PDB file of C-alpha atoms in Angstrom:
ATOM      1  CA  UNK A   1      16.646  51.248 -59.942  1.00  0.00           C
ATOM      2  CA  UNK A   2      20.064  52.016 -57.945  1.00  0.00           C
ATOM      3  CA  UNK A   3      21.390  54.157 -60.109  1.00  0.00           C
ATOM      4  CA  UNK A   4      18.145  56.103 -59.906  1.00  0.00           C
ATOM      5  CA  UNK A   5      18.507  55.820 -56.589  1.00  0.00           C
ATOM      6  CA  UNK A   6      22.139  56.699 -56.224  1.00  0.00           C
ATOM      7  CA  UNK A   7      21.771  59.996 -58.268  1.00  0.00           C
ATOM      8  CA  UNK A   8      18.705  61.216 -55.866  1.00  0.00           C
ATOM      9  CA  UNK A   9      20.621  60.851 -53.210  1.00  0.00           C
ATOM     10  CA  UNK A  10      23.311  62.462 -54.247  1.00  0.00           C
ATOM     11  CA  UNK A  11      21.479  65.270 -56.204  1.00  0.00           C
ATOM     12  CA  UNK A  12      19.698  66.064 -52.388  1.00  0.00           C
ATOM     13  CA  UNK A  13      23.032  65.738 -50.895  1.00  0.00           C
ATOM     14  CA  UNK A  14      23.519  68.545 -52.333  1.00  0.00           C
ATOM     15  CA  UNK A  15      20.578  70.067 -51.904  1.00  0.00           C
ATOM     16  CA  UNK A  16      21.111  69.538 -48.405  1.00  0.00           C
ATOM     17  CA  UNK A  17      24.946  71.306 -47.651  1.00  0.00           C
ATOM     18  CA  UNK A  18      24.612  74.710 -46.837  1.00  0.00           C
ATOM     19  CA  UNK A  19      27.797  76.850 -48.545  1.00  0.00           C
ATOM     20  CA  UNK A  20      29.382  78.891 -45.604  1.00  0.00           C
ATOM     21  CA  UNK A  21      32.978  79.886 -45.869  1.00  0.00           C
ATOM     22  CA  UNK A  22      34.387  79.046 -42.297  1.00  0.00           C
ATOM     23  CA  UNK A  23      32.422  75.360 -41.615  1.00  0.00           C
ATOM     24  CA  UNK A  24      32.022  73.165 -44.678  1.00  0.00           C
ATOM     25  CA  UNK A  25      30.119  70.332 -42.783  1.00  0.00           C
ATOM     26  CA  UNK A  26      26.706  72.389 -42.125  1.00  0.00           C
ATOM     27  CA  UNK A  27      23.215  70.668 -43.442  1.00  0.00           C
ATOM     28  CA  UNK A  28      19.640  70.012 -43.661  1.00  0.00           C
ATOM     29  CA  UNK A  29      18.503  66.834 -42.427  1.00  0.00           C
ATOM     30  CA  UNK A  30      15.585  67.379 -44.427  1.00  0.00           C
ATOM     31  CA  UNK A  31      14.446  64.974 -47.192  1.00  0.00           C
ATOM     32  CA  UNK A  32      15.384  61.473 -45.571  1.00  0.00           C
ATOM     33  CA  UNK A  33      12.405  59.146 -45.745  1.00  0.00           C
ATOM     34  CA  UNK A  34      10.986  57.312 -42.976  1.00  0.00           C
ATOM     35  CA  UNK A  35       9.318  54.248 -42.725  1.00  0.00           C
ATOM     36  CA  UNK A  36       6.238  55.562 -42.983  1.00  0.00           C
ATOM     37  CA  UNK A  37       7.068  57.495 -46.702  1.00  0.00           C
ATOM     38  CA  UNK A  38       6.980  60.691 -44.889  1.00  0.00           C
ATOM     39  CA  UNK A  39      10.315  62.806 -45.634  1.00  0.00           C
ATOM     40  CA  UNK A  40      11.863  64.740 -42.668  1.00  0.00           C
ATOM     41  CA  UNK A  41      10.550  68.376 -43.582  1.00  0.00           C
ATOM     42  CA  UNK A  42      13.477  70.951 -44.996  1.00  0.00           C
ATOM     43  CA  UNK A  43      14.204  73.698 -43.045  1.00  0.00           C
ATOM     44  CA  UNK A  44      13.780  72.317 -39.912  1.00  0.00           C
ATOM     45  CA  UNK A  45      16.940  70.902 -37.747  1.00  0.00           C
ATOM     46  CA  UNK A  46      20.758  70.935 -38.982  1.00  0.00           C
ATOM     47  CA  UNK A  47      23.666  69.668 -37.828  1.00  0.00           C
ATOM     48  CA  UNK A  48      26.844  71.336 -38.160  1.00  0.00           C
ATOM     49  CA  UNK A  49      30.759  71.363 -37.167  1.00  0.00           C
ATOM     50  CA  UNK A  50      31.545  74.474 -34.839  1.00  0.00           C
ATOM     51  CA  UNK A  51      30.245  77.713 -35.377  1.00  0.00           C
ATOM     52  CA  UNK A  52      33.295  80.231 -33.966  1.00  0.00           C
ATOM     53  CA  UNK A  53      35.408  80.621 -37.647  1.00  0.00           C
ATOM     54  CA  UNK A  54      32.015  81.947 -39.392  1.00  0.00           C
ATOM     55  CA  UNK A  55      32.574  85.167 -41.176  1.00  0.00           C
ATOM     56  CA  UNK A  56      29.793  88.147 -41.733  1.00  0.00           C
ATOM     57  CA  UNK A  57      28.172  86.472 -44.507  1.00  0.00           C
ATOM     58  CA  UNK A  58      27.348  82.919 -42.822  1.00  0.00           C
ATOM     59  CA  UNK A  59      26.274  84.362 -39.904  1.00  0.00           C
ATOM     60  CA  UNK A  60      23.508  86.531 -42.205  1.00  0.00           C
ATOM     61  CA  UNK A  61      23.359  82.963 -44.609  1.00  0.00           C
ATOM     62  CA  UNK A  62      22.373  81.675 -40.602  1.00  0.00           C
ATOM     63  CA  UNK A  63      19.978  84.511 -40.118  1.00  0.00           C
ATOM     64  CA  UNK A  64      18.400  83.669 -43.498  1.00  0.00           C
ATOM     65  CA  UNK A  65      17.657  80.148 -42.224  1.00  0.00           C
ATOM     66  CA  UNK A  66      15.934  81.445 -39.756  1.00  0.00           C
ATOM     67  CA  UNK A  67      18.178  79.712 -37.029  1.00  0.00           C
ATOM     68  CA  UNK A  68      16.593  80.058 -33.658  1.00  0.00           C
ATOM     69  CA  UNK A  69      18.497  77.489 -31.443  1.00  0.00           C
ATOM     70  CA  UNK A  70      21.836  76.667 -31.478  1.00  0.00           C
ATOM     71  CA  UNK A  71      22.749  73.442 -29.548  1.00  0.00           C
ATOM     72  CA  UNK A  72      26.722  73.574 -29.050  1.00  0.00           C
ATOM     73  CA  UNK A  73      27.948  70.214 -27.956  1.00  0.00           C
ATOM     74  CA  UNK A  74      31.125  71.305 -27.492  1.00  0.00           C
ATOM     75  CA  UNK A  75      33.594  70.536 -23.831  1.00  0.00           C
ATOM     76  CA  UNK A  76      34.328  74.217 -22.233  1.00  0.00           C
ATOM     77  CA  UNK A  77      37.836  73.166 -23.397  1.00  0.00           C
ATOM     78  CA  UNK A  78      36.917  73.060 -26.825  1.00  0.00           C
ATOM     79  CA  UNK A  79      35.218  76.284 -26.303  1.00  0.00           C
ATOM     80  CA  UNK A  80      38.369  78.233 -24.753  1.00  0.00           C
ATOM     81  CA  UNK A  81      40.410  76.514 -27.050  1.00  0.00           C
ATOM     82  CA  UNK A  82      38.594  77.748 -30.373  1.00  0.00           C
ATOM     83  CA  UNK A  83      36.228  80.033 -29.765  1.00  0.00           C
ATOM     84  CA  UNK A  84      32.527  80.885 -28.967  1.00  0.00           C
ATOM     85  CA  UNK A  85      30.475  80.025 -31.552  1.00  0.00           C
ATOM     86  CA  UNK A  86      28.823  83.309 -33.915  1.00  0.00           C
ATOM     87  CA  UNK A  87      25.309  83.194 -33.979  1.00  0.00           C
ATOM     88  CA  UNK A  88      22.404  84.491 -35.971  1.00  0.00           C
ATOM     89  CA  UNK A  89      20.786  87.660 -33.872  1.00  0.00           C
ATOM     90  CA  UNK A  90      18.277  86.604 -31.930  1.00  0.00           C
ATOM     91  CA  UNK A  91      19.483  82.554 -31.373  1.00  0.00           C
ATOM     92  CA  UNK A  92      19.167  80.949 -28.342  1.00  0.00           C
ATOM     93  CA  UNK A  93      22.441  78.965 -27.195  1.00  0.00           C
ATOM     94  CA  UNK A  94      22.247  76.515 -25.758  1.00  0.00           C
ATOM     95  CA  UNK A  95      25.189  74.618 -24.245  1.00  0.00           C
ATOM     96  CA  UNK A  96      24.738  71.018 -23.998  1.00  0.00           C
ATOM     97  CA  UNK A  97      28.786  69.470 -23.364  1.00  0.00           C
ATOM     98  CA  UNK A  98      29.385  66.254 -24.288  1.00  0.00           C
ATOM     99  CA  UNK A  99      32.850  66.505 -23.224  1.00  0.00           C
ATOM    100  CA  UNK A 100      35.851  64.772 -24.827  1.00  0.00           C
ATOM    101  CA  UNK A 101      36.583  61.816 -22.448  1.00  0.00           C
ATOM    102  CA  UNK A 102      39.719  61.077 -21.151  1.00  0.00           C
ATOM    103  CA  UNK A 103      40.961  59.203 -23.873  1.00  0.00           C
ATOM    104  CA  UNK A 104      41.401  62.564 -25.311  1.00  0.00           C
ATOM    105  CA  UNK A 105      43.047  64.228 -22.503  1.00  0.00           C
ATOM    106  CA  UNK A 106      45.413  61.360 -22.563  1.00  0.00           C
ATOM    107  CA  UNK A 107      45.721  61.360 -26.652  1.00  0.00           C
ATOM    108  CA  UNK A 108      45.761  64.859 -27.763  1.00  0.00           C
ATOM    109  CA  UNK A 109      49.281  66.133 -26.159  1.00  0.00           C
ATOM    110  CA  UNK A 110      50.847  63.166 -27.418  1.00  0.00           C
ATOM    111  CA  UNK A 111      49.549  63.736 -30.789  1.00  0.00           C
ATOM    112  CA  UNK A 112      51.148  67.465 -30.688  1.00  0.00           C
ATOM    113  CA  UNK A 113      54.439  65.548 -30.072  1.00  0.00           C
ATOM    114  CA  UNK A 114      53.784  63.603 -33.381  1.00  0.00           C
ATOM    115  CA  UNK A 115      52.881  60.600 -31.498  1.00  0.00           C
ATOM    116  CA  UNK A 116      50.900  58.600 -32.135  1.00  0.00           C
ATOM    117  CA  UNK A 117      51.640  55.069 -31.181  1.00  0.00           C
ATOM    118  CA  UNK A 118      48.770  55.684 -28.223  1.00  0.00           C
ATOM    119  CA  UNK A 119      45.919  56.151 -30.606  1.00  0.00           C
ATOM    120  CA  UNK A 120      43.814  53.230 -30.238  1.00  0.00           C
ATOM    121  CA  UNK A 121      42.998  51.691 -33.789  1.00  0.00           C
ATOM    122  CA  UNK A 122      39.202  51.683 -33.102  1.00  0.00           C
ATOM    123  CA  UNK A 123      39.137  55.294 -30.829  1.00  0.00           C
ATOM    124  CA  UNK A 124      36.166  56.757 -32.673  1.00  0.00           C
ATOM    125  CA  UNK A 125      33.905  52.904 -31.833  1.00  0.00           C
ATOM    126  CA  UNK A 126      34.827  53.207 -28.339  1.00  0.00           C
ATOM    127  CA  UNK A 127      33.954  57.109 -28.566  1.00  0.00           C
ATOM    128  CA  UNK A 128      30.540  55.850 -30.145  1.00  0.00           C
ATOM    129  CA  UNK A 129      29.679  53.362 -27.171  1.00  0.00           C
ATOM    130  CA  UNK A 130      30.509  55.951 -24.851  1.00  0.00           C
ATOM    131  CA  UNK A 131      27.813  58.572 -26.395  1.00  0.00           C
ATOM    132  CA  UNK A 132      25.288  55.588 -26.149  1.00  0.00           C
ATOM    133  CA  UNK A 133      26.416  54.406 -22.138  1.00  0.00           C
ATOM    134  CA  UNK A 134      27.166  57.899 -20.913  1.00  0.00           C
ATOM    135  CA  UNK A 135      25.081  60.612 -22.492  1.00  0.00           C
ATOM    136  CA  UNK A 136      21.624  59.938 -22.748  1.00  0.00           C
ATOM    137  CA  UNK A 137      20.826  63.052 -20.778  1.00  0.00           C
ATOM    138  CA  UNK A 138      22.205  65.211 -23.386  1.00  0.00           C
ATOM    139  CA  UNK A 139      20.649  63.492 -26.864  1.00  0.00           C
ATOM    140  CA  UNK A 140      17.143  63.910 -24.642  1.00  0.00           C
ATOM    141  CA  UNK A 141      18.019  67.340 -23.914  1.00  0.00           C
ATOM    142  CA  UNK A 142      18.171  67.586 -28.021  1.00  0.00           C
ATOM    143  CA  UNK A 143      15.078  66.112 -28.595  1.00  0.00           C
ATOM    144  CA  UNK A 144      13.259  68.082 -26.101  1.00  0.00           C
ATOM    145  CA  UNK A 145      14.207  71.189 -27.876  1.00  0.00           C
ATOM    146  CA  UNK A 146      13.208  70.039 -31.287  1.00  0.00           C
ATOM    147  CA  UNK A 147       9.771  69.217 -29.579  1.00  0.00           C
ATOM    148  CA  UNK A 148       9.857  72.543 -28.735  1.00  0.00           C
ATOM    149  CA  UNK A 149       8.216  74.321 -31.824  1.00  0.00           C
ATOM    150  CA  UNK A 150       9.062  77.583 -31.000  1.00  0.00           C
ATOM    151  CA  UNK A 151      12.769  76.707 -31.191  1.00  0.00           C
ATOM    152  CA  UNK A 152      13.113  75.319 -34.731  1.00  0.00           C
ATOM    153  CA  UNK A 153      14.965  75.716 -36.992  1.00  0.00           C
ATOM    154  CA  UNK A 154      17.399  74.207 -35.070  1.00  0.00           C
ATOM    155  CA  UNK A 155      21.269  73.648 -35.300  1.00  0.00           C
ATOM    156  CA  UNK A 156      23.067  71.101 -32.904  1.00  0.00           C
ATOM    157  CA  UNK A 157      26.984  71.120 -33.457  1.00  0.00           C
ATOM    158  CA  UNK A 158      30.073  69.520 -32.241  1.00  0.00           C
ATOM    159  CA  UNK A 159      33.435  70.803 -33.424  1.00  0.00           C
ATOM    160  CA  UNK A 160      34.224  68.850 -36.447  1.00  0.00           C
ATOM    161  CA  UNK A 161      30.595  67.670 -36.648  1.00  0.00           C
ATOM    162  CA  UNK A 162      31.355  64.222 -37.426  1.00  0.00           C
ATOM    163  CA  UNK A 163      31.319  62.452 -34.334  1.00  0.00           C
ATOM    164  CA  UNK A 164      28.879  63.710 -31.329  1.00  0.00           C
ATOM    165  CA  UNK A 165      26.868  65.816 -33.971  1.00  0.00           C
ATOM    166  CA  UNK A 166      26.867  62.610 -36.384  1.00  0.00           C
ATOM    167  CA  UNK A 167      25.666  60.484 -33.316  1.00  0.00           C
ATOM    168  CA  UNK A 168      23.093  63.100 -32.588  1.00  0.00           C
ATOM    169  CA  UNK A 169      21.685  63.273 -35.990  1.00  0.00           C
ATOM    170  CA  UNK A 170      21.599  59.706 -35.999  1.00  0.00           C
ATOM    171  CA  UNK A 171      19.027  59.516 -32.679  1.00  0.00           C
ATOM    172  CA  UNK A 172      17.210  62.275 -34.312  1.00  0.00           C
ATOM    173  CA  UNK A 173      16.813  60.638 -37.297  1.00  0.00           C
ATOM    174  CA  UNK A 174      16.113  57.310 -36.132  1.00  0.00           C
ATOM    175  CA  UNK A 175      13.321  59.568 -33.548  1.00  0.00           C
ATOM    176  CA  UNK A 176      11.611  60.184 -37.088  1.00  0.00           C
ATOM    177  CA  UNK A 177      11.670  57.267 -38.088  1.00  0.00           C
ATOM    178  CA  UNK A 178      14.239  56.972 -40.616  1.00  0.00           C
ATOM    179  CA  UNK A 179      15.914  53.231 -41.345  1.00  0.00           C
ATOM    180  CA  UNK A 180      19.246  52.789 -40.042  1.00  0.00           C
ATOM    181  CA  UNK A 181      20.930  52.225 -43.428  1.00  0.00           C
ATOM    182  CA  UNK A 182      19.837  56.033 -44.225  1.00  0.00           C
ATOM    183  CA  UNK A 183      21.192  56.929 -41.030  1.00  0.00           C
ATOM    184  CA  UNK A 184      24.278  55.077 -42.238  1.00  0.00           C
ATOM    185  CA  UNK A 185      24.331  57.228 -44.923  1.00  0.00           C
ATOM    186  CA  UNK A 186      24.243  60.588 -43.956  1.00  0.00           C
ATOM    187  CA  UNK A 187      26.837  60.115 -41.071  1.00  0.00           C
ATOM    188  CA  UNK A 188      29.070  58.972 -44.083  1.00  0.00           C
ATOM    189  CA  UNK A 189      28.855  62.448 -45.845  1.00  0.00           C
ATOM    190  CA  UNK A 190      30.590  63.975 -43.264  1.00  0.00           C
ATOM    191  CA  UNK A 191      33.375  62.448 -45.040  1.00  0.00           C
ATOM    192  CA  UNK A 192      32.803  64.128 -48.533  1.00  0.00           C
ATOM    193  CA  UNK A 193      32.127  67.342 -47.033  1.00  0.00           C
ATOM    194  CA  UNK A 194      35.021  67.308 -44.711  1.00  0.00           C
ATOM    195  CA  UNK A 195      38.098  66.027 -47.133  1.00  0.00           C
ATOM    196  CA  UNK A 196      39.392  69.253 -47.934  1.00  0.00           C
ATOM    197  CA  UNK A 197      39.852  70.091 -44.224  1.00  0.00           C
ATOM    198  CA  UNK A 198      40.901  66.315 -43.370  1.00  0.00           C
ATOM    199  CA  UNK A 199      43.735  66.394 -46.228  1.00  0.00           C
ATOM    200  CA  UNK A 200      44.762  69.754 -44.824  1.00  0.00           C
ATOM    201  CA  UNK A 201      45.213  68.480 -41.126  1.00  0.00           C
ATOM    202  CA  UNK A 202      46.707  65.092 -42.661  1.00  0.00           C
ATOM    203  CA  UNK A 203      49.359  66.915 -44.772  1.00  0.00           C
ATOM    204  CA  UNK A 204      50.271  69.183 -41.500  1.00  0.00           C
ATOM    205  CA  UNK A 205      50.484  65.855 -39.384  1.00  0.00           C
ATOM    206  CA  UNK A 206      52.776  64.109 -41.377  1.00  0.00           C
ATOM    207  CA  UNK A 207      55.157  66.603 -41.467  1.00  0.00           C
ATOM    208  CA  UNK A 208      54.971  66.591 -37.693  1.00  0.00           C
ATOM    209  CA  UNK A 209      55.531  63.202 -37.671  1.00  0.00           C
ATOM    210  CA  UNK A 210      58.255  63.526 -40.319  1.00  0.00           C
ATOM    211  CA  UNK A 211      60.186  66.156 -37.836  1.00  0.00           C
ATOM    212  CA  UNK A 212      60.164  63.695 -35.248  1.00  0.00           C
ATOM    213  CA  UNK A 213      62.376  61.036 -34.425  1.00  0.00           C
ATOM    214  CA  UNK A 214      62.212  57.978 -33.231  1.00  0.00           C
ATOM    215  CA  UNK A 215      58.781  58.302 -33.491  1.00  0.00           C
ATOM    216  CA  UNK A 216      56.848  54.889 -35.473  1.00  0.00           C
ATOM    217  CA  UNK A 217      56.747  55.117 -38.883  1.00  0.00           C
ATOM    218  CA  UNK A 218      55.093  58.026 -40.984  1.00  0.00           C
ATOM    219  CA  UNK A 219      52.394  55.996 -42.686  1.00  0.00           C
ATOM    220  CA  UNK A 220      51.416  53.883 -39.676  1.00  0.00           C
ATOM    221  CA  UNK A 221      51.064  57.530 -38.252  1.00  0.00           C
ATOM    222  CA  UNK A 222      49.122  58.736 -40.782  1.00  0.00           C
ATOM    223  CA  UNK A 223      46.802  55.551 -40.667  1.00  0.00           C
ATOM    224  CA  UNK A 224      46.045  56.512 -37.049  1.00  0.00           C
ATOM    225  CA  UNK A 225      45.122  59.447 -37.574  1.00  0.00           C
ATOM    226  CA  UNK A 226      43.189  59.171 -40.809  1.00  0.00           C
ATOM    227  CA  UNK A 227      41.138  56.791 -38.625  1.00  0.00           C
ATOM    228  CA  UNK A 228      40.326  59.997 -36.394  1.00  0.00           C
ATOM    229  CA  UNK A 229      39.542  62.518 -39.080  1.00  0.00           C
ATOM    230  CA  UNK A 230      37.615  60.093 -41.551  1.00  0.00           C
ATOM    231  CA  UNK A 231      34.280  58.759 -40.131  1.00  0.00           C
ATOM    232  CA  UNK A 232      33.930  54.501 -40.480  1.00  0.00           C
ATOM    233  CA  UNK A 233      30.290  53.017 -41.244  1.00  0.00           C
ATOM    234  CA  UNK A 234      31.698  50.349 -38.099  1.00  0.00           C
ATOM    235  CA  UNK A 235      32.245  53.626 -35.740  1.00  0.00           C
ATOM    236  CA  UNK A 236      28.715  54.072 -35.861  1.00  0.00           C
ATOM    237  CA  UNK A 237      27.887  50.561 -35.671  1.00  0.00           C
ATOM    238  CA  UNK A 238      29.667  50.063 -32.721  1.00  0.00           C
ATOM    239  CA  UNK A 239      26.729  52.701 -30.983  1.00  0.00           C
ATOM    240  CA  UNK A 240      24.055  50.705 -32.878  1.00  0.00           C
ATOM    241  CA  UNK A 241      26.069  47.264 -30.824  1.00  0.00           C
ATOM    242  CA  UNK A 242      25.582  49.226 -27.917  1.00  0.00           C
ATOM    243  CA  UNK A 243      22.472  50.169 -28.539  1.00  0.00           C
ATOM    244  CA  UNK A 244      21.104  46.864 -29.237  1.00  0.00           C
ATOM    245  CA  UNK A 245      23.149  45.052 -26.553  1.00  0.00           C
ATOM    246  CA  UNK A 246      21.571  47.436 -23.743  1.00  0.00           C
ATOM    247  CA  UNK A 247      18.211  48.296 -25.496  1.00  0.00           C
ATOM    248  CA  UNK A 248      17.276  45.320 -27.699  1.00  0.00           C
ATOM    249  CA  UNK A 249      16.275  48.114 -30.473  1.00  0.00           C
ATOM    250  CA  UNK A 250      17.036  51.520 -31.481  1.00  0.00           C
ATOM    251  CA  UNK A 251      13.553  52.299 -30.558  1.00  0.00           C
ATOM    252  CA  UNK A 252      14.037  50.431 -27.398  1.00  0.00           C
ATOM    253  CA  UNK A 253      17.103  52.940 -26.618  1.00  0.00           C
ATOM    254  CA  UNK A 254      15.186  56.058 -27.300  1.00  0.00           C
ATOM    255  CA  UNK A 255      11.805  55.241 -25.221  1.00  0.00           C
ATOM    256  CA  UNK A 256      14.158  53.499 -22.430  1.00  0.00           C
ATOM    257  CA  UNK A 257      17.541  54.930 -22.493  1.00  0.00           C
ATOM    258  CA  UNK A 258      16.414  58.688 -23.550  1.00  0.00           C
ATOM    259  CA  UNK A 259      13.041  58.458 -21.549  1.00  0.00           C
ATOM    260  CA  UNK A 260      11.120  59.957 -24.775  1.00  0.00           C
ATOM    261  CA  UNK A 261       6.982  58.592 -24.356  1.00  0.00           C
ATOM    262  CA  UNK A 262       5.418  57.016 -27.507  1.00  0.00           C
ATOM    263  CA  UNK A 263       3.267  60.384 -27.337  1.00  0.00           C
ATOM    264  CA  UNK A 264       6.799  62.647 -27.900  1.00  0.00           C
ATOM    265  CA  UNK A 265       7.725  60.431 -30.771  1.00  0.00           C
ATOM    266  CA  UNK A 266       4.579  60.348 -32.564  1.00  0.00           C
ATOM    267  CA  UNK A 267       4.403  64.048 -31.406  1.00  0.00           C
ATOM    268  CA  UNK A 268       7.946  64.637 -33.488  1.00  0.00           C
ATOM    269  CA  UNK A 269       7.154  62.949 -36.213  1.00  0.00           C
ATOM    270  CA  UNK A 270       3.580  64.455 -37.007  1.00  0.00           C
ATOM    271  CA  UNK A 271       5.935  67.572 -36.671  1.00  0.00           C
ATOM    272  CA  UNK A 272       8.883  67.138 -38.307  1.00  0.00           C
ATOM    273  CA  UNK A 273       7.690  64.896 -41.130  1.00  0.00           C
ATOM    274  CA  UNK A 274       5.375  65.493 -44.331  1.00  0.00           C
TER     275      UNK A 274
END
C-alpha cells in the first residue's frame, strides 16, 4: 500500500541522515532500489553540504564511517570564503570545482545589498541545465572514483549540498539504476534536512531587506530567495529536460555525455548494489 510505502521511506530516511553538529544535510544513499530489486548497499557513497564547520566529534563520527574520499565540489571562492573542509585522518581530497557561474558573481553582491529584484525566478533550473551542458567532466570524474574500490566509502559535497551535490547524487543514482521518481525523492529531502538552516538565513534576509529602502517589497524578496534555499522537484527536472533533449535518455546521457562503457555501469552496479 502507500502508506506502507510512505512510512518505509520515511523510517530509512532516517536511517539514512547521519547526526553531525556543524552540517545537517549529510547521508547514505544506501537503501534506494533499482530496477533490478537490488538496493544501493549502506555504507558506501554519501553526499553531504560542506565539510569546514565540523567540530571534533563529526570528524571522529567521519572516521567511524570509514570515509576514505572526500569529493569537494566546491569553487576556490567558496573555499576561501568558508573554509577547507575537516576530514577524517587518512581521507583523500579530492577537489573537483564545479564553480558557481556567473549568474552568481552577478547575484550574490546584490543580494548583500538586500536586493533582490535580479534573482531570476527559475535560477536554480537554469543552474540545473548548466550542470548537465557544462560539467560532464566532473560527474565522470565522480563516478570514476566510486569505481575505484579502494576509495569507498565515499563523500562528494557541495556547500549547501542541495544543488551540485543533489545533481551528483542524482547521476549516481540513476548510474545504479535507480528510477527517476526515487531520484526525485531524495533530492527533495534536502529540504527537510535543511529547514532549520533555510529559516535561519530567511529570517536574517528579511531583515536585510527590511533595512533597505527602496528596495521591492519584503515578501516578493523573500519569495526569491526561498526559491534559492528550498530545492523544487521542476529544478531538477529542468536537468532531466536537458538531459533528454541532448541525450534522448538518462542512460543515453551517462554512456554519451559522461563517456561511462556499459562494462563501468554494470561494473558499479554489481558493486554498489545487493
Amino acid at each position: 500500500s502507500l502508506g506502507a510505502a510512505a512510512g518505509e521511506s520515511s523510517c530509512l530516511a532516517m536511517q539514512r541522515h547521519i547526526a553531525l553538529g556543524g552540517q545537517p544535510n549529510f547521508r547514505d544513499l544506501g537503501g534506494y532500489a533499482a530496477r533490478d530489486g537490488r538496493r544501493v548497499r549502506w555504507g558506501a557513497v554519501y553526499r553531504s553540504g560542506e565539510l569546514s564547520q565540523l567540530g571534533e566529534d563529526d570528524v571522529h563520527t567521519l572516521a567511524e564511517l570509514g570515509i576514505k574520499t572526500v569529493v569537494d565540489l566546491r569553487s576556490p571562492e567558496e573555499i576561501a570564503a568558508r573554509g577547507q573542509g575537516r576530514l577524517p585522518p587518512g581521507a583523500e581530497l579530492r577537489p573537483t570545482p564545479i564553480a558557481s557561474s556567473d549568474m552568481f558573481a552577478k547575484i550574490i553582491p546584490q543580494l548583500l545589498q538586500g536586493d533582490f529584484s535580479e534573482v531570476p525566478p527559475d535560477l536554480l533550473g537554469q543552474v540545473n541545465r548548466a550542470l548537465v551542458r557544462d560539467y560532464a567532466a566532473e560527474y565522470r570524474g565522480l563516478l570514476q572514483a566510486l569505481l575505484d574500490a579502494t576509495r569507498r566509502p565515499l563523500v562528494f559535497h557541495c556547500t549547501q549540498g542541495k544543488d551540485r551535490a543533489g545533481f551528483g547524487a542524482a547521476v549516481v543514482l540513476s548510474a545504479l539504476g535507480v528510477p527517476w521518481e526515487t531520484v526525485v525523492e531524495d533530492y527533495l529531502l534536502s529540504n527537510h534536512y535543511r529547514k532549520a538552516e533555510n529559516e535561519k538565513m530567511l529570517g536574517m534576509l528579511r531583515r536585510f531587506a527590511a533595512a533597505q529602502p527602496d528596495v521591492e517589497s519584503e515578501q516578493s524578496a523573500s519569495q526569491r530567495v526561498e526559491g534559492l534555499l528550498y530545492v523544487k522537484e521542476q529544478s531538477l527536472g529542468a536537468a532531466h529536460d536537458e538531459i533528454l533533449s541532448r541525450y534522448g535518455s538518462v542512460d543515453g546521457y551517462l554512456v554519451e555525455g559522461l563517456g561511462c562503457s556499459r562494462d563501468e555501469l554494470e561494473r558499479l552496479r554489481d558493486e554498489l548494489l545487493e
